[in-house]
mmCIF file of C-alpha atoms in Angstrom:
data_model
loop_
_atom_site.group_PDB
_atom_site.id
_atom_site.type_symbol
_atom_site.label_atom_id
_atom_site.label_comp_id
_atom_site.label_asym_id
_atom_site.label_seq_id
_atom_site.Cartn_x
_atom_site.Cartn_y
_atom_site.Cartn_z
ATOM 1 C CA MET Z 64 0.000 0.000 0.000
ATOM 2 C CA LYS Z 65 2.694 2.355 1.090
ATOM 3 C CA THR Z 66 4.880 1.543 -1.882
ATOM 4 C CA ARG Z 67 1.971 2.129 -4.215
ATOM 5 C CA THR Z 68 1.409 5.636 -2.787
ATOM 6 C CA LEU Z 69 5.081 6.333 -3.196
ATOM 7 C CA ALA Z 70 5.001 5.142 -6.770
ATOM 8 C CA ALA Z 71 1.993 7.355 -7.446
ATOM 9 C CA LEU Z 72 3.791 10.294 -5.919
ATOM 10 C CA ALA Z 73 6.850 9.619 -8.015
ATOM 11 C CA ALA Z 74 4.715 9.453 -11.123
ATOM 12 C CA ALA Z 75 3.083 12.744 -10.196
ATOM 13 C CA ALA Z 76 6.493 14.282 -9.603
ATOM 14 C CA LEU Z 77 7.687 13.014 -12.957
ATOM 15 C CA ALA Z 78 4.632 14.442 -14.671
ATOM 16 C CA ALA Z 79 5.198 17.785 -12.969
ATOM 17 C CA GLY Z 80 8.854 17.707 -13.974
ATOM 18 C CA GLY Z 81 7.896 16.933 -17.538
ATOM 19 C CA ALA Z 82 5.473 19.855 -17.631
ATOM 20 C CA ALA Z 83 8.134 22.188 -16.279
ATOM 21 C CA ALA Z 84 10.636 21.044 -18.879
ATOM 22 C CA GLN Z 85 8.147 21.737 -21.645
ATOM 23 C CA GLN Z 86 7.615 25.314 -20.499
ATOM 24 C CA GLN Z 87 8.971 28.005 -22.736
ATOM 25 C CA PRO Z 88 11.909 29.959 -21.359
ATOM 26 C CA LYS Z 89 10.795 33.320 -20.047
ATOM 27 C CA SER Z 90 10.774 36.002 -22.692
ATOM 28 C CA ALA Z 91 12.295 39.416 -22.049
ATOM 29 C CA THR Z 92 8.822 40.907 -21.949
ATOM 30 C CA GLN Z 93 7.710 38.445 -19.272
ATOM 31 C CA SER Z 94 10.759 39.202 -17.161
ATOM 32 C CA ILE Z 95 10.061 42.909 -17.407
ATOM 33 C CA GLU Z 96 6.452 42.277 -16.420
ATOM 34 C CA GLU Z 97 7.657 40.414 -13.325
ATOM 35 C CA TYR Z 98 10.009 43.240 -12.465
ATOM 36 C CA ARG Z 99 7.183 45.748 -12.827
ATOM 37 C CA ALA Z 100 4.895 43.680 -10.620
ATOM 38 C CA MET Z 101 7.577 43.650 -7.947
ATOM 39 C CA LEU Z 102 7.984 47.423 -8.181
ATOM 40 C CA ALA Z 103 4.260 48.080 -8.098
ATOM 41 C CA ASP Z 104 4.047 46.705 -4.582
ATOM 42 C CA GLY Z 105 5.759 49.754 -3.143
ATOM 43 C CA ASN Z 106 4.823 52.418 -5.657
ATOM 44 C CA PRO Z 107 6.088 55.755 -4.298
ATOM 45 C CA ALA Z 108 3.257 57.417 -6.246
ATOM 46 C CA GLU Z 109 1.301 56.724 -3.047
ATOM 47 C CA LEU Z 110 3.368 59.374 -1.307
ATOM 48 C CA PHE Z 111 2.324 61.896 -3.959
ATOM 49 C CA GLU Z 112 -1.291 60.763 -3.707
ATOM 50 C CA ALA Z 113 -1.257 61.502 0.015
ATOM 51 C CA LYS Z 114 0.345 64.884 -0.597
ATOM 52 C CA GLY Z 115 -2.207 65.725 -3.294
ATOM 53 C CA GLU Z 116 -5.157 64.838 -1.078
ATOM 54 C CA GLU Z 117 -3.783 67.060 1.654
ATOM 55 C CA LEU Z 118 -3.234 69.938 -0.785
ATOM 56 C CA TRP Z 119 -6.793 69.616 -2.080
ATOM 57 C CA LYS Z 120 -8.251 70.134 1.392
ATOM 58 C CA GLN Z 121 -5.727 72.670 2.642
ATOM 59 C CA LYS Z 122 -6.588 76.375 2.701
ATOM 60 C CA ARG Z 123 -3.863 78.097 0.696
ATOM 61 C CA GLY Z 124 -3.047 81.086 -1.491
ATOM 62 C CA PRO Z 125 -3.926 84.778 -1.195
ATOM 63 C CA LYS Z 126 -7.639 83.905 -0.863
ATOM 64 C CA ASN Z 127 -6.914 81.314 1.835
ATOM 65 C CA ALA Z 128 -9.243 78.778 0.248
ATOM 66 C CA SER Z 129 -9.141 75.038 -0.394
ATOM 67 C CA LEU Z 130 -9.756 73.407 -3.775
ATOM 68 C CA GLU Z 131 -12.785 71.513 -2.515
ATOM 69 C CA GLN Z 132 -15.111 73.587 -4.718
ATOM 70 C CA CYS Z 133 -12.996 72.983 -7.832
ATOM 71 C CA ASP Z 134 -15.098 71.840 -10.794
ATOM 72 C CA LEU Z 135 -13.251 69.136 -12.721
ATOM 73 C CA GLY Z 136 -16.161 68.619 -15.083
ATOM 74 C CA LYS Z 137 -18.580 66.654 -12.910
ATOM 75 C CA GLY Z 138 -19.669 69.579 -10.752
ATOM 76 C CA PRO Z 139 -17.914 71.461 -7.944
ATOM 77 C CA GLY Z 140 -15.999 69.167 -5.621
ATOM 78 C CA VAL Z 141 -16.641 65.922 -7.503
ATOM 79 C CA VAL Z 142 -13.317 64.126 -7.877
ATOM 80 C CA LYS Z 143 -14.264 60.479 -8.346
ATOM 81 C CA GLY Z 144 -14.579 59.669 -12.030
ATOM 82 C CA ALA Z 145 -13.434 63.113 -13.161
ATOM 83 C CA PHE Z 146 -10.055 61.930 -14.404
ATOM 84 C CA VAL Z 147 -11.409 59.438 -16.937
ATOM 85 C CA GLU Z 148 -13.508 62.178 -18.587
ATOM 86 C CA LEU Z 149 -10.687 64.653 -19.143
ATOM 87 C CA PRO Z 150 -9.777 66.599 -21.260
ATOM 88 C CA ARG Z 151 -13.230 68.074 -21.816
ATOM 89 C CA TRP Z 152 -14.794 71.433 -22.646
ATOM 90 C CA PHE Z 153 -15.391 73.876 -19.789
ATOM 91 C CA ALA Z 154 -17.990 76.606 -20.158
ATOM 92 C CA ASP Z 155 -16.390 78.982 -17.650
ATOM 93 C CA THR Z 156 -13.055 79.156 -19.462
ATOM 94 C CA GLY Z 157 -14.435 78.426 -22.934
ATOM 95 C CA LYS Z 158 -11.658 75.907 -23.516
ATOM 96 C CA VAL Z 159 -10.976 72.206 -23.731
ATOM 97 C CA GLN Z 160 -8.785 71.554 -20.694
ATOM 98 C CA ASP Z 161 -6.892 68.587 -19.364
ATOM 99 C CA LEU Z 162 -6.587 67.734 -15.695
ATOM 100 C CA GLU Z 163 -3.478 69.756 -14.974
ATOM 101 C CA SER Z 164 -4.506 72.964 -16.733
ATOM 102 C CA ARG Z 165 -7.906 72.667 -15.066
ATOM 103 C CA LEU Z 166 -6.275 72.332 -11.642
ATOM 104 C CA VAL Z 167 -4.247 75.474 -12.338
ATOM 105 C CA THR Z 168 -7.463 77.289 -13.321
ATOM 106 C CA CYS Z 169 -8.974 76.261 -9.992
ATOM 107 C CA MET Z 170 -5.871 77.340 -8.105
ATOM 108 C CA GLU Z 171 -6.154 80.775 -9.708
ATOM 109 C CA ARG Z 172 -9.890 81.238 -9.315
ATOM 110 C CA LEU Z 173 -10.390 79.729 -5.880
ATOM 111 C CA GLN Z 174 -7.060 80.339 -4.186
ATOM 112 C CA GLY Z 175 -5.887 83.454 -6.002
ATOM 113 C CA LEU Z 176 -2.589 81.935 -7.152
ATOM 114 C CA ASN Z 177 -1.035 83.217 -10.358
ATOM 115 C CA ALA Z 178 -1.778 80.728 -13.145
ATOM 116 C CA ALA Z 179 0.696 82.234 -15.619
ATOM 117 C CA GLU Z 180 3.469 81.993 -13.064
ATOM 118 C CA ILE Z 181 2.645 78.361 -12.247
ATOM 119 C CA ALA Z 182 2.660 77.508 -15.966
ATOM 120 C CA LYS Z 183 6.207 78.889 -16.236
ATOM 121 C CA THR Z 184 7.489 76.940 -13.217
ATOM 122 C CA PRO Z 185 9.597 73.913 -14.223
ATOM 123 C CA PHE Z 186 8.185 70.468 -13.400
ATOM 124 C CA GLY Z 187 8.925 69.275 -9.901
ATOM 125 C CA ARG Z 188 9.466 72.745 -8.435
ATOM 126 C CA GLY Z 189 7.330 75.043 -6.309
ATOM 127 C CA GLU Z 190 3.652 75.165 -7.193
ATOM 128 C CA MET Z 191 4.203 72.924 -10.223
ATOM 129 C CA ALA Z 192 5.185 70.082 -7.875
ATOM 130 C CA ASN Z 193 1.881 70.697 -6.094
ATOM 131 C CA VAL Z 194 -0.053 70.538 -9.373
ATOM 132 C CA THR Z 195 1.547 67.161 -10.118
ATOM 133 C CA ALA Z 196 0.705 65.844 -6.646
ATOM 134 C CA LEU Z 197 -2.894 67.038 -6.997
ATOM 135 C CA ALA Z 198 -3.149 65.431 -10.439
ATOM 136 C CA THR Z 199 -1.790 62.183 -8.989
ATOM 137 C CA TRP Z 200 -4.434 62.130 -6.296
ATOM 138 C CA VAL Z 201 -7.294 63.071 -8.625
ATOM 139 C CA ALA Z 202 -6.193 60.360 -11.076
ATOM 140 C CA ALA Z 203 -5.945 57.785 -8.278
ATOM 141 C CA GLU Z 204 -9.544 58.503 -7.270
ATOM 142 C CA SER Z 205 -10.631 57.125 -10.660
ATOM 143 C CA ARG Z 206 -8.434 54.028 -10.619
ATOM 144 C CA GLY Z 207 -10.047 51.083 -12.359
ATOM 145 C CA MET Z 208 -12.695 53.182 -14.101
ATOM 146 C CA PRO Z 209 -12.944 53.056 -17.912
ATOM 147 C CA PHE Z 210 -12.006 56.116 -19.953
ATOM 148 C CA ASN Z 211 -15.032 57.858 -21.351
ATOM 149 C CA LEU Z 212 -14.100 61.256 -22.732
ATOM 150 C CA PRO Z 213 -17.053 63.347 -23.860
ATOM 151 C CA GLN Z 214 -17.201 64.250 -27.550
ATOM 152 C CA SER Z 215 -20.543 66.037 -27.580
ATOM 153 C CA HIS Z 216 -19.337 69.631 -27.635
ATOM 154 C CA ALA Z 217 -18.124 71.035 -30.967
ATOM 155 C CA GLN Z 218 -14.863 72.185 -29.371
ATOM 156 C CA GLU Z 219 -14.201 68.681 -28.080
ATOM 157 C CA LYS Z 220 -14.533 67.334 -31.624
ATOM 158 C CA VAL Z 221 -12.210 70.074 -32.873
ATOM 159 C CA ALA Z 222 -9.692 69.179 -30.160
ATOM 160 C CA TYR Z 223 -9.776 65.536 -31.273
ATOM 161 C CA GLU Z 224 -9.155 66.448 -34.924
ATOM 162 C CA VAL Z 225 -6.393 68.914 -34.035
ATOM 163 C CA GLY Z 226 -4.830 66.354 -31.723
ATOM 164 C CA LYS Z 227 -4.865 63.779 -34.499
ATOM 165 C CA ARG Z 228 -3.015 66.146 -36.826
ATOM 166 C CA ILE Z 229 -0.454 66.961 -34.156
ATOM 167 C CA PHE Z 230 0.012 63.231 -33.575
ATOM 168 C CA PHE Z 231 0.814 62.584 -37.227
ATOM 169 C CA MET Z 232 2.737 65.810 -37.909
ATOM 170 C CA ARG Z 233 6.322 65.053 -38.910
ATOM 171 C CA ALA Z 234 8.946 67.697 -38.318
ATOM 172 C CA GLY Z 235 12.169 68.452 -36.494
ATOM 173 C CA THR Z 236 15.733 67.343 -37.155
ATOM 174 C CA HIS Z 237 14.730 63.669 -37.141
ATOM 175 C CA ASP Z 238 11.568 64.109 -39.208
ATOM 176 C CA PHE Z 239 9.633 62.383 -36.437
ATOM 177 C CA SER Z 240 6.017 62.423 -35.423
ATOM 178 C CA CYS Z 241 4.322 60.840 -32.416
ATOM 179 C CA ALA Z 242 3.041 58.258 -34.904
ATOM 180 C CA SER Z 243 6.579 57.251 -35.894
ATOM 181 C CA CYS Z 244 6.814 55.256 -32.675
ATOM 182 C CA HIS Z 245 3.222 55.005 -31.464
ATOM 183 C CA GLY Z 246 1.390 54.464 -34.763
ATOM 184 C CA GLU Z 247 1.596 50.690 -35.202
ATOM 185 C CA GLU Z 248 1.677 47.474 -33.245
ATOM 186 C CA GLY Z 249 4.715 45.668 -31.918
ATOM 187 C CA LYS Z 250 7.219 48.505 -31.873
ATOM 188 C CA ARG Z 251 9.680 48.966 -29.106
ATOM 189 C CA ILE Z 252 12.560 51.145 -28.007
ATOM 190 C CA ARG Z 253 15.286 49.113 -26.313
ATOM 191 C CA LEU Z 254 13.221 46.893 -24.022
ATOM 192 C CA GLN Z 255 10.150 49.088 -23.829
ATOM 193 C CA ASP Z 256 7.070 47.965 -25.697
ATOM 194 C CA LEU Z 257 5.447 50.973 -27.310
ATOM 195 C CA PRO Z 258 1.666 51.128 -27.224
ATOM 196 C CA ASN Z 259 -0.146 51.916 -30.451
ATOM 197 C CA LEU Z 260 -1.887 55.138 -29.475
ATOM 198 C CA THR Z 261 -4.037 55.454 -32.593
ATOM 199 C CA LYS Z 262 -6.391 52.885 -31.085
ATOM 200 C CA ASN Z 263 -7.243 51.503 -27.705
ATOM 201 C CA PRO Z 264 -4.110 49.793 -26.453
ATOM 202 C CA GLY Z 265 -5.870 48.369 -23.400
ATOM 203 C CA ASP Z 266 -6.210 48.720 -19.656
ATOM 204 C CA GLY Z 267 -3.417 50.552 -17.897
ATOM 205 C CA VAL Z 268 -1.346 50.919 -21.078
ATOM 206 C CA GLY Z 269 -0.575 54.099 -22.987
ATOM 207 C CA PHE Z 270 -2.821 56.995 -22.051
ATOM 208 C CA ALA Z 271 -4.341 54.974 -19.202
ATOM 209 C CA ALA Z 272 -0.974 54.633 -17.424
ATOM 210 C CA TRP Z 273 -0.148 58.254 -16.573
ATOM 211 C CA PRO Z 274 0.560 59.967 -14.179
ATOM 212 C CA ALA Z 275 3.307 57.533 -13.209
ATOM 213 C CA TYR Z 276 6.286 57.380 -10.902
ATOM 214 C CA ARG Z 277 9.575 57.063 -12.774
ATOM 215 C CA VAL Z 278 12.017 54.939 -10.789
ATOM 216 C CA SER Z 279 14.987 55.931 -12.952
ATOM 217 C CA ASN Z 280 14.896 59.546 -11.846
ATOM 218 C CA GLY Z 281 12.678 59.337 -8.776
ATOM 219 C CA GLN Z 282 10.105 61.772 -10.108
ATOM 220 C CA MET Z 283 6.348 61.793 -10.328
ATOM 221 C CA TRP Z 284 5.490 62.302 -13.997
ATOM 222 C CA SER Z 285 2.273 63.972 -15.019
ATOM 223 C CA MET Z 286 0.790 63.608 -18.504
ATOM 224 C CA GLN Z 287 2.030 67.057 -19.500
ATOM 225 C CA LEU Z 288 5.573 66.144 -18.508
ATOM 226 C CA ARG Z 289 5.233 62.831 -20.341
ATOM 227 C CA LEU Z 290 4.218 64.595 -23.538
ATOM 228 C CA ASN Z 291 7.051 67.090 -23.093
ATOM 229 C CA ASP Z 292 9.454 64.175 -22.939
ATOM 230 C CA CYS Z 293 8.063 62.757 -26.186
ATOM 231 C CA TYR Z 294 8.761 66.096 -27.794
ATOM 232 C CA ARG Z 295 12.247 66.178 -26.328
ATOM 233 C CA GLN Z 296 12.967 62.771 -27.855
ATOM 234 C CA GLN Z 297 11.674 64.021 -31.194
ATOM 235 C CA ARG Z 298 13.983 67.064 -30.871
ATOM 236 C CA PHE Z 299 11.012 69.423 -30.904
ATOM 237 C CA PRO Z 300 10.790 72.486 -28.668
ATOM 238 C CA TYR Z 301 8.643 71.877 -25.573
ATOM 239 C CA PRO Z 302 5.015 72.808 -25.922
ATOM 240 C CA GLU Z 303 3.912 75.343 -23.315
ATOM 241 C CA PHE Z 304 2.368 73.992 -20.123
ATOM 242 C CA GLY Z 305 -1.398 73.872 -20.439
ATOM 243 C CA SER Z 306 -1.295 74.877 -24.102
ATOM 244 C CA ASP Z 307 -4.214 74.122 -26.408
ATOM 245 C CA ALA Z 308 -1.884 71.880 -28.414
ATOM 246 C CA LEU Z 309 -1.293 69.571 -25.458
ATOM 247 C CA SER Z 310 -4.983 69.535 -24.520
ATOM 248 C CA ALA Z 311 -5.795 68.597 -28.111
ATOM 249 C CA LEU Z 312 -3.189 65.842 -28.174
ATOM 250 C CA SER Z 313 -4.456 64.496 -24.841
ATOM 251 C CA THR Z 314 -8.012 64.577 -26.186
ATOM 252 C CA TYR Z 315 -6.949 62.505 -29.200
ATOM 253 C CA LEU Z 316 -5.151 59.961 -27.022
ATOM 254 C CA GLY Z 317 -7.915 59.931 -24.403
ATOM 255 C CA VAL Z 318 -10.742 59.398 -26.872
ATOM 256 C CA ASN Z 319 -8.733 56.601 -28.514
ATOM 257 C CA ALA Z 320 -8.357 54.994 -25.091
ATOM 258 C CA ARG Z 321 -12.127 54.873 -24.551
ATOM 259 C CA GLY Z 322 -13.126 51.840 -22.496
ATOM 260 C CA ALA Z 323 -9.607 51.187 -21.221
ATOM 261 C CA LYS Z 324 -9.445 51.120 -17.454
ATOM 262 C CA SER Z 325 -7.268 53.706 -15.781
ATOM 263 C CA ALA Z 326 -4.406 52.256 -13.759
ATOM 264 C CA ALA Z 327 -2.929 55.624 -12.812
ATOM 265 C CA PRO Z 328 -0.840 56.380 -10.915
ATOM 266 C CA THR Z 329 1.421 53.581 -12.134
ATOM 267 C CA ILE Z 330 5.126 52.937 -11.797
ATOM 268 C CA LYS Z 331 7.633 52.974 -14.637
ATOM 269 C CA ARG Z 332 11.196 51.748 -14.591
ATOM 270 C CA MET A 181 8.995 68.713 8.456
ATOM 271 C CA ALA A 182 9.298 65.519 6.540
ATOM 272 C CA ASP A 183 6.332 63.979 4.749
ATOM 273 C CA PRO A 184 4.638 60.979 6.347
ATOM 274 C CA MET A 185 5.600 57.384 5.600
ATOM 275 C CA ARG A 186 3.144 54.813 4.328
ATOM 276 C CA ILE A 187 3.295 51.682 6.443
ATOM 277 C CA ARG A 188 1.344 48.509 5.772
ATOM 278 C CA ALA A 189 1.598 45.623 8.210
ATOM 279 C CA GLN A 190 -0.196 42.368 7.440
ATOM 280 C CA ALA A 191 -0.359 39.281 9.603
ATOM 281 C CA GLN A 192 0.971 36.323 7.642
ATOM 282 C CA GLY A 193 1.676 32.890 9.068
ATOM 283 C CA SER A 194 3.354 33.208 12.452
ATOM 284 C CA GLY A 195 4.380 36.824 11.912
ATOM 285 C CA ALA A 196 3.622 40.011 10.069
ATOM 286 C CA VAL A 197 4.953 41.382 6.803
ATOM 287 C CA VAL A 198 5.684 45.080 7.102
ATOM 288 C CA ARG A 199 6.031 47.246 4.011
ATOM 289 C CA VAL A 200 7.244 50.801 4.395
ATOM 290 C CA LEU A 201 7.415 53.574 1.839
ATOM 291 C CA MET A 202 9.439 56.592 2.965
ATOM 292 C CA SER A 203 9.394 60.027 1.418
ATOM 293 C CA HIS A 204 12.974 61.250 1.159
ATOM 294 C CA GLU A 205 15.236 62.895 -1.409
ATOM 295 C CA MET A 206 18.207 60.579 -0.663
ATOM 296 C CA GLU A 207 20.686 62.967 -2.272
ATOM 297 C CA THR A 208 24.063 61.210 -2.583
ATOM 298 C CA GLY A 209 26.315 64.237 -2.345
ATOM 299 C CA GLN A 210 27.963 63.276 -5.625
ATOM 300 C CA ARG A 211 25.693 65.079 -8.039
ATOM 301 C CA LYS A 212 26.155 68.590 -9.340
ATOM 302 C CA ASP A 213 23.459 71.147 -9.994
ATOM 303 C CA ALA A 214 23.025 73.184 -13.184
ATOM 304 C CA ALA A 215 25.609 75.712 -11.954
ATOM 305 C CA GLY A 216 28.217 72.968 -11.429
ATOM 306 C CA LYS A 217 28.098 73.101 -7.660
ATOM 307 C CA VAL A 218 27.980 69.866 -5.706
ATOM 308 C CA ILE A 219 24.540 69.179 -4.225
ATOM 309 C CA PRO A 220 25.161 68.424 -0.538
ATOM 310 C CA ALA A 221 24.475 64.909 0.687
ATOM 311 C CA TRP A 222 21.078 64.441 2.271
ATOM 312 C CA HIS A 223 20.067 60.902 3.019
ATOM 313 C CA ILE A 224 18.665 58.639 5.708
ATOM 314 C CA THR A 225 21.374 57.271 8.011
ATOM 315 C CA ASP A 226 19.425 55.242 10.552
ATOM 316 C CA VAL A 227 16.245 53.211 10.384
ATOM 317 C CA THR A 228 14.712 51.472 13.361
ATOM 318 C CA ALA A 229 11.506 49.541 13.798
ATOM 319 C CA THR A 230 9.692 48.558 16.961
ATOM 320 C CA HIS A 231 7.049 45.942 17.653
ATOM 321 C CA ASN A 232 4.829 47.010 20.571
ATOM 322 C CA GLY A 233 7.644 49.292 21.713
ATOM 323 C CA LYS A 234 10.372 46.637 21.527
ATOM 324 C CA GLN A 235 13.039 47.215 18.922
ATOM 325 C CA VAL A 236 13.071 44.565 16.201
ATOM 326 C CA LEU A 237 15.136 46.183 13.454
ATOM 327 C CA ALA A 238 18.062 48.577 13.236
ATOM 328 C CA ALA A 239 19.690 49.537 9.974
ATOM 329 C CA GLU A 240 22.382 51.938 8.859
ATOM 330 C CA TRP A 241 21.708 53.432 5.480
ATOM 331 C CA GLY A 242 23.865 55.459 3.170
ATOM 332 C CA PRO A 243 23.706 57.337 -0.130
ATOM 333 C CA GLY A 244 23.353 54.078 -2.080
ATOM 334 C CA VAL A 245 19.678 53.761 -1.223
ATOM 335 C CA ALA A 246 17.226 55.033 -3.847
ATOM 336 C CA LYS A 247 15.004 58.061 -3.571
ATOM 337 C CA ASN A 248 11.691 57.455 -1.795
ATOM 338 C CA PRO A 249 12.925 54.143 -0.370
ATOM 339 C CA PHE A 250 10.795 51.033 0.002
ATOM 340 C CA LEU A 251 11.569 48.665 2.872
ATOM 341 C CA GLN A 252 9.984 45.292 3.551
ATOM 342 C CA PHE A 253 10.644 43.024 6.513
ATOM 343 C CA THR A 254 8.953 40.296 8.543
ATOM 344 C CA VAL A 255 8.333 40.528 12.277
ATOM 345 C CA LYS A 256 8.126 37.069 13.814
ATOM 346 C CA GLY A 257 5.406 36.614 16.397
ATOM 347 C CA ALA A 258 3.479 39.745 15.499
ATOM 348 C CA LYS A 259 -0.312 39.352 15.562
ATOM 349 C CA ALA A 260 -3.229 41.430 14.342
ATOM 350 C CA GLY A 261 -3.695 44.498 16.521
ATOM 351 C CA ASP A 262 0.001 44.843 17.356
ATOM 352 C CA LYS A 263 1.713 48.170 16.817
ATOM 353 C CA ILE A 264 4.631 48.519 14.452
ATOM 354 C CA ALA A 265 6.505 51.824 14.513
ATOM 355 C CA VAL A 266 9.222 52.855 12.085
ATOM 356 C CA THR A 267 11.648 55.724 12.611
ATOM 357 C CA TRP A 268 14.216 57.184 10.253
ATOM 358 C CA LYS A 269 16.867 59.761 10.917
ATOM 359 C CA ASP A 270 18.783 61.616 8.203
ATOM 360 C CA ASN A 271 22.201 63.237 8.114
ATOM 361 C CA LYS A 272 20.677 66.682 8.616
ATOM 362 C CA GLY A 273 19.227 65.610 11.937
ATOM 363 C CA ASP A 274 15.673 65.431 10.633
ATOM 364 C CA THR A 275 13.649 62.490 11.869
ATOM 365 C CA ARG A 276 10.242 60.997 11.316
ATOM 366 C CA THR A 277 8.293 58.288 13.105
ATOM 367 C CA ASP A 278 5.103 56.654 11.897
ATOM 368 C CA GLU A 279 3.066 53.863 13.354
ATOM 369 C CA ALA A 280 0.790 51.202 11.911
ATOM 370 C CA THR A 281 -1.417 48.491 13.346
ATOM 371 C CA VAL A 282 -1.001 44.932 12.110
ATOM 372 C CA SER A 283 -4.126 43.833 10.239
#
């Protein structure tokens, strides 16, 4: 009886061994995925989330007010679900705005801070660091929700079309466009898979993955900074913070990402 | 005043897994700024952890630890409801202590 159990066990072990031997060796992509999963466990973006939440509720600026009445598109003070519907058209400014430029608008109108000055501040410094933290928190409040950018207003449709043209516009010393890298499937730079941003690349990929914490330089990256970096790599001049061009580009990417679930804030190597 | 840490402590088996995320610049003292001047070192030098007030971990850290460090360790014998406190001290004399309850 005992020997039979042992024999059965041995057979099971052999079968398991056989299965393991048949397994494909891990591909580079799988190894990177594992590495990312390990990183995600202690995503320092959480620190920025906490800071952003505090900033939202804190009375600041010349008007000594909090941002709790800030309208991100779903009514004053509604944060949950706002991120996955931005950029959108705002009646009070008459513009299509993304999350960051909208936050700056709120900081000016509610708190009396100088929007033009904030827009000129480099990323990661002064009030701009606060904008990024706020954006991180607002994005985190919509984690897991599918992108659903409105396209009902005429200006939102214009923004999409303009964004599309910007995406495909080739220029600069390298004759690059966004589409050069992000216009088809299966492209990669070094070990990074590049999402195809002309269509829905999926949950937590492409547009749905920012803001993100960059491990390589220890910074929290907002979408505006991410787009700036794309332009740097294309050897273009940086677009201005909160410019209509960036809102349009974000609208194009956001509408293309419709249905994809937001994973922001994520972590990047 | 330093920003708060995020501490998660989860009972697992006969102990608790503690995961700590600290907010710190961790400047090595070997980088230069845009003007070419050396950025002074600013990093965590000591980390300690206590379990219900009794010290269970002491570590000396240096400039080799990444910005916004993540630390994970296991406390044997810790049960749900126990208190885990983590303290760091940096080379500028700044310190921060945060506490979490094992869940």
